[in-house]
PDB file of C-alpha atoms and ligand atoms in Angstrom:
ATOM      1  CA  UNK A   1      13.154  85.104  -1.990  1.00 86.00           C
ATOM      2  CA  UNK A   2       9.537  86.078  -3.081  1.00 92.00           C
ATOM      3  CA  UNK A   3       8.612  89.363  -1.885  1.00 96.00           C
ATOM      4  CA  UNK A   4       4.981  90.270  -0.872  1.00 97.00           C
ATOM      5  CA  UNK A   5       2.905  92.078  -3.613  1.00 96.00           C
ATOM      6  CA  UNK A   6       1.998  95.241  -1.226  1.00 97.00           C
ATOM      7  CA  UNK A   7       5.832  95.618  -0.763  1.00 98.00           C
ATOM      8  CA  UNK A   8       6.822  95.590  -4.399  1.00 97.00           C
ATOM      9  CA  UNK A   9       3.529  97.863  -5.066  1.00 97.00           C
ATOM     10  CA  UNK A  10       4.867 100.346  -2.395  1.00 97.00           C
ATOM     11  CA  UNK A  11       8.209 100.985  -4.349  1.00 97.00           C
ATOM     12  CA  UNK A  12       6.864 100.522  -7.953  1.00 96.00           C
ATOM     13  CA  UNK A  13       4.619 103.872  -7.173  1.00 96.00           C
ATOM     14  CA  UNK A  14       6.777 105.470  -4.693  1.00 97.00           C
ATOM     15  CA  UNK A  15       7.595 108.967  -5.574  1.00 97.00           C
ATOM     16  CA  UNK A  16      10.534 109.176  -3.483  1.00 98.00           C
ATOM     17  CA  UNK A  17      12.432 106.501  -1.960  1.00 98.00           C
ATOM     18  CA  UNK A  18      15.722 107.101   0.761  1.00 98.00           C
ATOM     19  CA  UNK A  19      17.534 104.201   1.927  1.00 98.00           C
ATOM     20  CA  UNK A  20      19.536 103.680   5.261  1.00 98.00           C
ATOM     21  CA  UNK A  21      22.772 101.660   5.072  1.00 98.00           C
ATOM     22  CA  UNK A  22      24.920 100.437   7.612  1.00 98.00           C
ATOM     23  CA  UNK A  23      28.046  98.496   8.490  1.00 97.00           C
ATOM     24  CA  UNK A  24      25.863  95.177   7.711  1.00 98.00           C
ATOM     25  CA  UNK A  25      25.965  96.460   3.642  1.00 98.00           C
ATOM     26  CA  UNK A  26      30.033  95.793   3.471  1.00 98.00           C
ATOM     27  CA  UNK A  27      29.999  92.981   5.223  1.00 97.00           C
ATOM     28  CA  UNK A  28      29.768  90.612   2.083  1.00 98.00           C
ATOM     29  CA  UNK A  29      32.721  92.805   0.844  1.00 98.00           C
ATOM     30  CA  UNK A  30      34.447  91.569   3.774  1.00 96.00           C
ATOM     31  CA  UNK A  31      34.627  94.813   6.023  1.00 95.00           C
ATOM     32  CA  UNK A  32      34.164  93.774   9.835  1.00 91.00           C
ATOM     33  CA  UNK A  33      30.988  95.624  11.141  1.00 92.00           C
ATOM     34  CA  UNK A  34      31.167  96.832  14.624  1.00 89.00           C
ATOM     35  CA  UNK A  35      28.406  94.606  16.641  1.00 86.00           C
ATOM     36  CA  UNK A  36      29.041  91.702  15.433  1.00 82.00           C
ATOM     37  CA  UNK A  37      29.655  89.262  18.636  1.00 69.00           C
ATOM     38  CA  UNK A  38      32.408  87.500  17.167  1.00 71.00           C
ATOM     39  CA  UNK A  39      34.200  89.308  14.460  1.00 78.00           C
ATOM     40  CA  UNK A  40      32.610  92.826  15.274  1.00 80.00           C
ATOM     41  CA  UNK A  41      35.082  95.527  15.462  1.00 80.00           C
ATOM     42  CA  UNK A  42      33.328  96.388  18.862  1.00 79.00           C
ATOM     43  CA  UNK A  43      34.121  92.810  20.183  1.00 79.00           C
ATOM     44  CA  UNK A  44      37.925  93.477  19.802  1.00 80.00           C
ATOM     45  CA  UNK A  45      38.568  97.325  20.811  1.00 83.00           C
ATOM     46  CA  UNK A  46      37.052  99.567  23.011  1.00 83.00           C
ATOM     47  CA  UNK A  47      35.163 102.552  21.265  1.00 78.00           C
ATOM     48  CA  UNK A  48      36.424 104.797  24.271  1.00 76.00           C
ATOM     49  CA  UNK A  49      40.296 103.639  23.429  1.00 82.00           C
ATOM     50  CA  UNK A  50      39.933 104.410  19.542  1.00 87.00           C
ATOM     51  CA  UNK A  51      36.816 106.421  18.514  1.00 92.00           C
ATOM     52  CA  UNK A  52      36.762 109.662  20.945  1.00 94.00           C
ATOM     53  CA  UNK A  53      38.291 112.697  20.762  1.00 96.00           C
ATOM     54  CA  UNK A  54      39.410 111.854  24.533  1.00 95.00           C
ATOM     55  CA  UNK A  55      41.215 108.677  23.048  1.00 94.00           C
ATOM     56  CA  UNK A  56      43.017 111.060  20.431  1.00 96.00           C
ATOM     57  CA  UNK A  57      44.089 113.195  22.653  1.00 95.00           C
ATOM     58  CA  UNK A  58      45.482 110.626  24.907  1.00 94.00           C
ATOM     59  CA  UNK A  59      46.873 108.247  22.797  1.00 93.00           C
ATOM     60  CA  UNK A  60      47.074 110.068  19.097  1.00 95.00           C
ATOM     61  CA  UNK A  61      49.683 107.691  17.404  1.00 94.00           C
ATOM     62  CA  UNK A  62      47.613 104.419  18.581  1.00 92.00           C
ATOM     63  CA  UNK A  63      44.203 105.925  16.620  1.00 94.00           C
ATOM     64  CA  UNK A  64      46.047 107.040  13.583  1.00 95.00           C
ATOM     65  CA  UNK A  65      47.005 103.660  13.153  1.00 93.00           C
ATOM     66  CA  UNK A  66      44.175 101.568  14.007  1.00 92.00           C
ATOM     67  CA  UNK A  67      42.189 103.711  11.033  1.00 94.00           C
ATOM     68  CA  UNK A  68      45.343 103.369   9.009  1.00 94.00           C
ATOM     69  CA  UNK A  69      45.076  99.549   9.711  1.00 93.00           C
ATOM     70  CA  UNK A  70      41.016  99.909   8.830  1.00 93.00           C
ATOM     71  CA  UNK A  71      42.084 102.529   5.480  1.00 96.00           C
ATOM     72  CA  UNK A  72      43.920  99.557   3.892  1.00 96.00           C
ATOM     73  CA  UNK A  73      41.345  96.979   4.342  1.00 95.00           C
ATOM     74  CA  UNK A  74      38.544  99.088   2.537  1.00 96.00           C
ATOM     75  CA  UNK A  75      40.859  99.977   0.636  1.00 96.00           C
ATOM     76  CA  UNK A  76      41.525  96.417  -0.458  1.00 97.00           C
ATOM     77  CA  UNK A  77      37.751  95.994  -0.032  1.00 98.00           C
ATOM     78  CA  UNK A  78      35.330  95.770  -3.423  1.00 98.00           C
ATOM     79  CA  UNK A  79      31.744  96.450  -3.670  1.00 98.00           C
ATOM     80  CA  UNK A  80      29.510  93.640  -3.420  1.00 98.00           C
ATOM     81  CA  UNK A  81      26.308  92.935  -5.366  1.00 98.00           C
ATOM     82  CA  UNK A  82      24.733  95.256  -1.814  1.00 98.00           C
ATOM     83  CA  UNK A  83      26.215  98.413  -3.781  1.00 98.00           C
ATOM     84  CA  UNK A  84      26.146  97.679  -6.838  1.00 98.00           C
ATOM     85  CA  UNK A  85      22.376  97.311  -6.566  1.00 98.00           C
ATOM     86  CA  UNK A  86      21.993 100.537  -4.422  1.00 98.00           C
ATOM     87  CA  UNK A  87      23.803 102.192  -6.795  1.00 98.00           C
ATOM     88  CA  UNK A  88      21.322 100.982  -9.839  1.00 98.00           C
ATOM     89  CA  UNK A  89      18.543 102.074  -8.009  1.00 97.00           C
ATOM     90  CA  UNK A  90      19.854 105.442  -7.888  1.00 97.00           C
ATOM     91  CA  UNK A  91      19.319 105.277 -11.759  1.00 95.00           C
ATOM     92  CA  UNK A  92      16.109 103.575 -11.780  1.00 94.00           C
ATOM     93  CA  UNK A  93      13.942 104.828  -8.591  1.00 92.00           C
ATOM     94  CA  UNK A  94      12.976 108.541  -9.161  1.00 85.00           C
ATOM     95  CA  UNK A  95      13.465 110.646  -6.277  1.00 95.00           C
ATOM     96  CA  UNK A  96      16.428 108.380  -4.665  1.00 98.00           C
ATOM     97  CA  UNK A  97      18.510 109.470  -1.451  1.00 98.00           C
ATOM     98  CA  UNK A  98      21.070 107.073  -0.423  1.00 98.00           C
ATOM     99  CA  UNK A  99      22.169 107.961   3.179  1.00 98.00           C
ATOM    100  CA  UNK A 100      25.321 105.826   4.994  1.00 98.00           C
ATOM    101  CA  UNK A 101      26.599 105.542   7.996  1.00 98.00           C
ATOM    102  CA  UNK A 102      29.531 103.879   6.965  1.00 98.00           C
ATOM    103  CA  UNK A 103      32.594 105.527   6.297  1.00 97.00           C
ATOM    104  CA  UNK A 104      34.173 102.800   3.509  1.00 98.00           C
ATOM    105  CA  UNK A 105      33.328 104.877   0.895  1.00 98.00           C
ATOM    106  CA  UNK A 106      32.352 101.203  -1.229  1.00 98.00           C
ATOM    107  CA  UNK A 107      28.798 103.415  -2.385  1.00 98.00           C
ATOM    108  CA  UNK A 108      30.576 105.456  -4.599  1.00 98.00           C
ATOM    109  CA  UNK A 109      33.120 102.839  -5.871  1.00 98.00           C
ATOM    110  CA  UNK A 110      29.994 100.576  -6.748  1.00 98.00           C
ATOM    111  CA  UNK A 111      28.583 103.841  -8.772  1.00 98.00           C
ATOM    112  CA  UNK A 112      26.570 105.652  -6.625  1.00 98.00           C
ATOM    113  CA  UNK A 113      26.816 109.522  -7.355  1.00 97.00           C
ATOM    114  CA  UNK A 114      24.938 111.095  -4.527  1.00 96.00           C
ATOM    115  CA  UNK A 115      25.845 109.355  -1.282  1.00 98.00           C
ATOM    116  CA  UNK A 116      24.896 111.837   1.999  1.00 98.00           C
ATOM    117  CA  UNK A 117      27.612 110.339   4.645  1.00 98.00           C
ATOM    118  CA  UNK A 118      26.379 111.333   8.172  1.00 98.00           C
ATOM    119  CA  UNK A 119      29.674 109.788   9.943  1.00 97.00           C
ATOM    120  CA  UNK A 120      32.200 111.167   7.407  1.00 98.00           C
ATOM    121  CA  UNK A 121      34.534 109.549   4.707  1.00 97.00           C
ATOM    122  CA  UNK A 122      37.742 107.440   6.297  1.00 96.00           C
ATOM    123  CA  UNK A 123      40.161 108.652   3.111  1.00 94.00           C
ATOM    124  CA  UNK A 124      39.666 111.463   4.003  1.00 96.00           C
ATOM    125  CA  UNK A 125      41.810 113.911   7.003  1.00 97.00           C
ATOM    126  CA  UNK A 126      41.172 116.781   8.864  1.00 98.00           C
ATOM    127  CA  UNK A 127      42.638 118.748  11.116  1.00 98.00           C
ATOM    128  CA  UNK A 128      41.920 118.239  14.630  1.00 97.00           C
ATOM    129  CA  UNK A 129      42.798 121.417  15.984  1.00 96.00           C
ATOM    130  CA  UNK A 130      40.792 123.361  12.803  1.00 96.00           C
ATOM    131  CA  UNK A 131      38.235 121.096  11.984  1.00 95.00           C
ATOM    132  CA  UNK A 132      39.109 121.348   8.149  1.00 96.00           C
ATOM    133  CA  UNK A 133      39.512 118.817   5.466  1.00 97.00           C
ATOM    134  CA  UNK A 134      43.434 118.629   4.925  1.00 97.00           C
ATOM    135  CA  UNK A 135      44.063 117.267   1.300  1.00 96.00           C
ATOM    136  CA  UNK A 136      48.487 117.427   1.595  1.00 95.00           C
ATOM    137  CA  UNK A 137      50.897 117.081   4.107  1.00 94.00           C
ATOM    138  CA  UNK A 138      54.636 116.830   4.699  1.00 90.00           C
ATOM    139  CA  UNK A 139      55.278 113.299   5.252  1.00 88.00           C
ATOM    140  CA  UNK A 140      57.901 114.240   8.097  1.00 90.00           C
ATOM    141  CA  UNK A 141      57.245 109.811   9.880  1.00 90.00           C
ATOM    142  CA  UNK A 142      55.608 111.195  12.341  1.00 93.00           C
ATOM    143  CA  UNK A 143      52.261 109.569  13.205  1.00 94.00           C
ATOM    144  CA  UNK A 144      49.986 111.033  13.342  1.00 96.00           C
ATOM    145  CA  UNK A 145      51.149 113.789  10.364  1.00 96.00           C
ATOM    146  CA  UNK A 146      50.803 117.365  11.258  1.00 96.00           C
ATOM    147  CA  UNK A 147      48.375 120.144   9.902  1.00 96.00           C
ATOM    148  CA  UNK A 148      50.660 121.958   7.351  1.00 95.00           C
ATOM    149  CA  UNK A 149      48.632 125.333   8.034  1.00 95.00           C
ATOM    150  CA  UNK A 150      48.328 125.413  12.172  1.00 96.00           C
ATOM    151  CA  UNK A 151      50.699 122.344  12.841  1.00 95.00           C
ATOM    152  CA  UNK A 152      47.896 120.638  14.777  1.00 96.00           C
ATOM    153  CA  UNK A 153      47.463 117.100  14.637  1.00 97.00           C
ATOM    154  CA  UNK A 154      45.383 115.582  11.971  1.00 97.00           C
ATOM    155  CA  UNK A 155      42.953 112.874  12.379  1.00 98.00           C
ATOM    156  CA  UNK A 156      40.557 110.801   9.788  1.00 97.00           C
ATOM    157  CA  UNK A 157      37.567 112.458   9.241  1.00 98.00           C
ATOM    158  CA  UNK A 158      35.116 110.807  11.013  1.00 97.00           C
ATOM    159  CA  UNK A 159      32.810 111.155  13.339  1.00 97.00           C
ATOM    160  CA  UNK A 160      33.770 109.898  16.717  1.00 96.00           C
ATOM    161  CA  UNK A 161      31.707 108.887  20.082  1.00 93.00           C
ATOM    162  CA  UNK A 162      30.863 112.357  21.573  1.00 92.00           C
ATOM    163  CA  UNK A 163      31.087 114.219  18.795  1.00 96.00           C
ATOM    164  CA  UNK A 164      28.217 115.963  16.513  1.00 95.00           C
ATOM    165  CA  UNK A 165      26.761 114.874  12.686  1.00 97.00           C
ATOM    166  CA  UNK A 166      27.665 116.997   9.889  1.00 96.00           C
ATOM    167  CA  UNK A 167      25.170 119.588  10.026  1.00 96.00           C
ATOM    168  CA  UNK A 168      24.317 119.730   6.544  1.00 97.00           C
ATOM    169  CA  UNK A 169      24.290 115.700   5.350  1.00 98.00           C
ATOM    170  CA  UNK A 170      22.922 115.367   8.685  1.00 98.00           C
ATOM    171  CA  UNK A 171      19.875 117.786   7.165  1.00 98.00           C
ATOM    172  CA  UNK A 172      19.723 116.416   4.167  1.00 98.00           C
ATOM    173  CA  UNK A 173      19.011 112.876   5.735  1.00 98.00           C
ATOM    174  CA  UNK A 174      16.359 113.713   7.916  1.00 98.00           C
ATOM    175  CA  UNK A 175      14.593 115.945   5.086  1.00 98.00           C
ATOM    176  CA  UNK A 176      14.779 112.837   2.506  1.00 98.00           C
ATOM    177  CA  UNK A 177      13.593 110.423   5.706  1.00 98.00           C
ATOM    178  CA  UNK A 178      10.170 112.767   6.206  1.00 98.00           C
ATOM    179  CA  UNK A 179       9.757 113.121   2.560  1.00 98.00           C
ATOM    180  CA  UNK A 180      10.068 109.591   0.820  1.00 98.00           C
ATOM    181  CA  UNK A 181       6.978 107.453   0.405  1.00 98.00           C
ATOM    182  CA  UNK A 182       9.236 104.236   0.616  1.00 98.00           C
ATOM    183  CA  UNK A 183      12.744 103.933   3.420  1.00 98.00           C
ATOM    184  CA  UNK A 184      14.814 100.809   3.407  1.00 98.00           C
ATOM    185  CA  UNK A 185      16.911 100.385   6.208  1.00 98.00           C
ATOM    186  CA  UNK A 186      19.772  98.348   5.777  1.00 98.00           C
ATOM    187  CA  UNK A 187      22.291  96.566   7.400  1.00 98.00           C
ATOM    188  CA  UNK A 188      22.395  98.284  10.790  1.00 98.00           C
ATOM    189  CA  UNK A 189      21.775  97.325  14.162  1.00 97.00           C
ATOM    190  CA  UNK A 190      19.354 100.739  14.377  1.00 96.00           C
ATOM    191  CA  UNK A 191      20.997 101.211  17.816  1.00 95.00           C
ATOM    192  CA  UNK A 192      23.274 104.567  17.386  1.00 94.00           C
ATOM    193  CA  UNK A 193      21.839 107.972  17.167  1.00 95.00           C
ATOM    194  CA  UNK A 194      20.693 110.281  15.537  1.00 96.00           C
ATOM    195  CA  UNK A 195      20.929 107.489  12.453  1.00 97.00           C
ATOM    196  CA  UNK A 196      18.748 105.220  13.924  1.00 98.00           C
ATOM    197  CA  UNK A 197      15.876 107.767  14.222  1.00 98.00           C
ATOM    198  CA  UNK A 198      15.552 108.353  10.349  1.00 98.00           C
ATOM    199  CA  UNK A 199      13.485 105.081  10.048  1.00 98.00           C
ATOM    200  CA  UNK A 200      11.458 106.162  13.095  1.00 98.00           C
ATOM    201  CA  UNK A 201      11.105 109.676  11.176  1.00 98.00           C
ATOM    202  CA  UNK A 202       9.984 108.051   8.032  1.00 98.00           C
ATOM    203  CA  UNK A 203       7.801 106.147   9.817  1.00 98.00           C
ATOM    204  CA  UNK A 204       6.102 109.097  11.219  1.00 98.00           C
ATOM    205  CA  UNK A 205       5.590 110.528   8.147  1.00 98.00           C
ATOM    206  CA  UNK A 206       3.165 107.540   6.533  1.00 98.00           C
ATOM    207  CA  UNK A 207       6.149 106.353   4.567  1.00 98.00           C
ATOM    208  CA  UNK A 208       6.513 102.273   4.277  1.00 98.00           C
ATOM    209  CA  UNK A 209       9.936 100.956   6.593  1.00 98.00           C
ATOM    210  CA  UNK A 210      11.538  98.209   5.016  1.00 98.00           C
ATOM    211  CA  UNK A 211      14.259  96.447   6.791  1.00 98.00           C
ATOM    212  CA  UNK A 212      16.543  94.466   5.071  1.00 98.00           C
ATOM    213  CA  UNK A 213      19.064  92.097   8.101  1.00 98.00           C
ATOM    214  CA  UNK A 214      19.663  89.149   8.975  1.00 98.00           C
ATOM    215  CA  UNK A 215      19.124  89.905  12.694  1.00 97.00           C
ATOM    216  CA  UNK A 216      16.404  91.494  14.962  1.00 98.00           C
ATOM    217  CA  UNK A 217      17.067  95.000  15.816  1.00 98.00           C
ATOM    218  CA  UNK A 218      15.074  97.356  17.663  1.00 98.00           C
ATOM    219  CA  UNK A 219      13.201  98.563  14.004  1.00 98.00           C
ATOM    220  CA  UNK A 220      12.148  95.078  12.942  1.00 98.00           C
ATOM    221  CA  UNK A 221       8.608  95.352  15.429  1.00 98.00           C
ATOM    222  CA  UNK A 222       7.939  98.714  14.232  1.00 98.00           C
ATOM    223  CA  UNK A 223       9.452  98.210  10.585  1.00 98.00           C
ATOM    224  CA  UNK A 224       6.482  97.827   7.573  1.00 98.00           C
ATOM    225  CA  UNK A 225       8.084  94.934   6.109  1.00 98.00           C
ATOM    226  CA  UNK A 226      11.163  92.722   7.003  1.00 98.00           C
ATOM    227  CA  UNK A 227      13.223  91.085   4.678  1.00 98.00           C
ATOM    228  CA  UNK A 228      15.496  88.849   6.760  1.00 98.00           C
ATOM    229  CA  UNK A 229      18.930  88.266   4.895  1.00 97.00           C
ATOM    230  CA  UNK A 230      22.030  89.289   3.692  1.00 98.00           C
ATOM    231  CA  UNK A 231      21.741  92.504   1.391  1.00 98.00           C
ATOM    232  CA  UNK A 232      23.781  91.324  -1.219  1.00 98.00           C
ATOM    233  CA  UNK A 233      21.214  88.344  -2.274  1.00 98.00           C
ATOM    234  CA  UNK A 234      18.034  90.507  -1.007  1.00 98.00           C
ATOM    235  CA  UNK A 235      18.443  93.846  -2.611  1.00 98.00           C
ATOM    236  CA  UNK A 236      19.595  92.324  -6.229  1.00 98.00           C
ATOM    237  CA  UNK A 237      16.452  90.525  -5.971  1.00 98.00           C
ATOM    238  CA  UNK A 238      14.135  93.137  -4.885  1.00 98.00           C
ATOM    239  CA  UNK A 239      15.840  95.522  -7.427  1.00 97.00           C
ATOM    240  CA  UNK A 240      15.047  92.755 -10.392  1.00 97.00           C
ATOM    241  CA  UNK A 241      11.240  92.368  -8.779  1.00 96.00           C
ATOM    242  CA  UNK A 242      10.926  95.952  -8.192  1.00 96.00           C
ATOM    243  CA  UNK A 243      11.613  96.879 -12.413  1.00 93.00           C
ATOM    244  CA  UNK A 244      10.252  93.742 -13.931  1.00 87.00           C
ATOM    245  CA  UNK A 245       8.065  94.946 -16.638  1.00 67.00           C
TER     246      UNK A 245
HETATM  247  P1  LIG B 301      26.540  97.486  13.485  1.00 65.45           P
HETATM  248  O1  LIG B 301      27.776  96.664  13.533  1.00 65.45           O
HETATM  249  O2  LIG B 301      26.021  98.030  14.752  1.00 65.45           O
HETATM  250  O3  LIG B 301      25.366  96.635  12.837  1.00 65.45           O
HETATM  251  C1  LIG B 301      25.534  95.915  11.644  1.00 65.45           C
HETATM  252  C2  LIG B 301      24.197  95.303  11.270  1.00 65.45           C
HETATM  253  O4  LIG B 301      24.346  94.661  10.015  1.00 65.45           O
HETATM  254  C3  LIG B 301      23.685  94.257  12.262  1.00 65.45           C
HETATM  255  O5  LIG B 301      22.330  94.528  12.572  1.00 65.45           O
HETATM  256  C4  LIG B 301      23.811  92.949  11.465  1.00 65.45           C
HETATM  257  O6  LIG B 301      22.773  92.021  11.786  1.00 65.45           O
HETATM  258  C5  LIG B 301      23.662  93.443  10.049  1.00 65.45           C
HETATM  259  N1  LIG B 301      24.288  92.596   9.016  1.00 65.45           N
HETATM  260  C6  LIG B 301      25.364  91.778   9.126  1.00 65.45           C
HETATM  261  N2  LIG B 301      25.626  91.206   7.948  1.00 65.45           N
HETATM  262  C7  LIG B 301      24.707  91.656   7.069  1.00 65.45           C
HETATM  263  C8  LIG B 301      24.444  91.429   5.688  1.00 65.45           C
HETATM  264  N3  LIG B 301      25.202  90.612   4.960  1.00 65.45           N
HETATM  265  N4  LIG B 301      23.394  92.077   5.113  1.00 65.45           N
HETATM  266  C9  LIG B 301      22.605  92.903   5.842  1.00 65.45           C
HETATM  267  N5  LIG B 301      22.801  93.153   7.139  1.00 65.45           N
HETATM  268  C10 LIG B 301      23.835  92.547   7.749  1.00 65.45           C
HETATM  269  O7  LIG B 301      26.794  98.635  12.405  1.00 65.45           O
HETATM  270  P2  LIG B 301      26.003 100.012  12.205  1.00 65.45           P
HETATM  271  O8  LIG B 301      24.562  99.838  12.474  1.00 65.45           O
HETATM  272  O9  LIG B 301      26.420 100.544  10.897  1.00 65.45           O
HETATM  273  O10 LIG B 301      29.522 104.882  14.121  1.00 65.45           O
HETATM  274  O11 LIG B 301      26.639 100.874  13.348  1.00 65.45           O
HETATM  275  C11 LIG B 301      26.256 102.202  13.475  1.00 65.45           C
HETATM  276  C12 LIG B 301      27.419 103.052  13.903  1.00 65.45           C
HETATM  277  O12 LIG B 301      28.020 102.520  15.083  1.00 65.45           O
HETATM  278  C13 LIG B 301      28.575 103.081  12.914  1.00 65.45           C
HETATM  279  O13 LIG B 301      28.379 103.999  11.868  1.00 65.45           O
HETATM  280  C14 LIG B 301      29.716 103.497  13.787  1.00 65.45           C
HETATM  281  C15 LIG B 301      29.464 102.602  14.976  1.00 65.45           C
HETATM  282  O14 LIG B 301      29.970 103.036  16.176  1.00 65.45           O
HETATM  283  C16 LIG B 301      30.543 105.699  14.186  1.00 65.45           C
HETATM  284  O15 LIG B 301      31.690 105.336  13.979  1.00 65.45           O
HETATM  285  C17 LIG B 301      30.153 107.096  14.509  1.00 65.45           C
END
């Protein structure tokens, strides 16, 4: 892919530079995104069955499992060249704030050291009950394992339909959107928010919107520049543009 002059000019003098990722980055790594038509996890199960703290409530053991089910498959998962580039251009763009909405945690296995997750981390748990990161539990076979502290249930900790963003990566994003003088947004359907505001929110601050997908969304009219393609053969090749000497 060539990329337009203005667009490589843009990041070669940007001062600051935040990126957007979504489920669309660890797709090459084989992770099922969630709009997909065919293969999205969205297509298959109903958020309001398995991501809601109604759902847990109601049907605890069937959620614990389904993320179990999704656990194993990141964790069998590898970074793809999407990452690995991301996490280069930590090292290489001054000023560079990586935000995610995916909670695969293939960022920081690919090498990137500052990742701001605004939907949480699926290795990790937390209580339900206490809202606190639980690191050890007795593995008694029941499902889902209980708090060892309150004996509440625990859950993954992520963020679920109806719930609230991390307040502070939540922060952090939307100070590093308003700030940067370049935002790429990629690999998300820029339909859930708060997330899909941080383009709009760099946009509103002068900065230049680069989308990086395959697909239309509702960003790509507004969006500086579109680069329309998978991330993992775009943002190599931007990266390699972007440094050339
Ligand atoms: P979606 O599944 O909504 O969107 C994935 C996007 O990735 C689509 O726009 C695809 O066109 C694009 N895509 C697919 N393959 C790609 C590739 N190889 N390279 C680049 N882009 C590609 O996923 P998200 O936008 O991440 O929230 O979804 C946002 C949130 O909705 C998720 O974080 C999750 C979900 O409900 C929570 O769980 C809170």
């Amino acid at each position: 892919m060539t990329f337009p002059e203005p667009l490589l000019r843009a990041l070669r003098n940007a001062r600051k530079v935040a990126a957007l990722t979504g489920a669309g980055v660890s797709a090459e790594s084989g992770v099922p995104t969630f709009r997909n038509a065919q293969t999205g996890l969205w297509a298959q199960f109903k958020p309001e069955e398995l991501a809601t703290p109604g759902a847990f409530l109601k049907n605890p053991r069937l959620v614990w499992e389904w993320y179990e089910w999704r656990r194993q498959l990141v964790q069998n998962a590898k970074p793809n060249p999407a990452h690995f580039a991301l996490a280069e251009m930590e090292n290489k763009f001054p000023g560079f704030t990586l935000i995610t909405q995916n909670v695969d945690g293939l960022h920081q296995r690919a090498g990137s050291r500052k990742v701001i997750e605004i939907h949480g981390n699926i290795t990790r748990t937390k209580c339900f009950q206490e809202d606190t990161v639980v690191t050890q539990w007795n593995e008694t076979g029941e499902v889902p394992p209980k708090c060892p502290r309150c004996g509440g249930l625990l859950r993954p900790d992520v963020v679920w339909f109806e719930e609230a963003l991390p307040e502070i990566p939540t922060e952090a994003a939307f100070a590093a959107s308003r700030d940067c003088d370049v935002f790429l947004c990629i690999g998300t359907s820029a339909v859930v928010y708060p997330a899909a505001s941080l383009p709009l929110e760099a946009l509103q601050h002068q900065a230049t919107v680069i989308e990086i997908n395959p697909e239309v969304t509702p960003l790509t009219s507004r969006a500086s520049y579109v680069l329309n393609g998978p991330a993992g053969e775009i943002l190599p090749g931007l990266l390699t543009e972007v440094t050339r000497a």
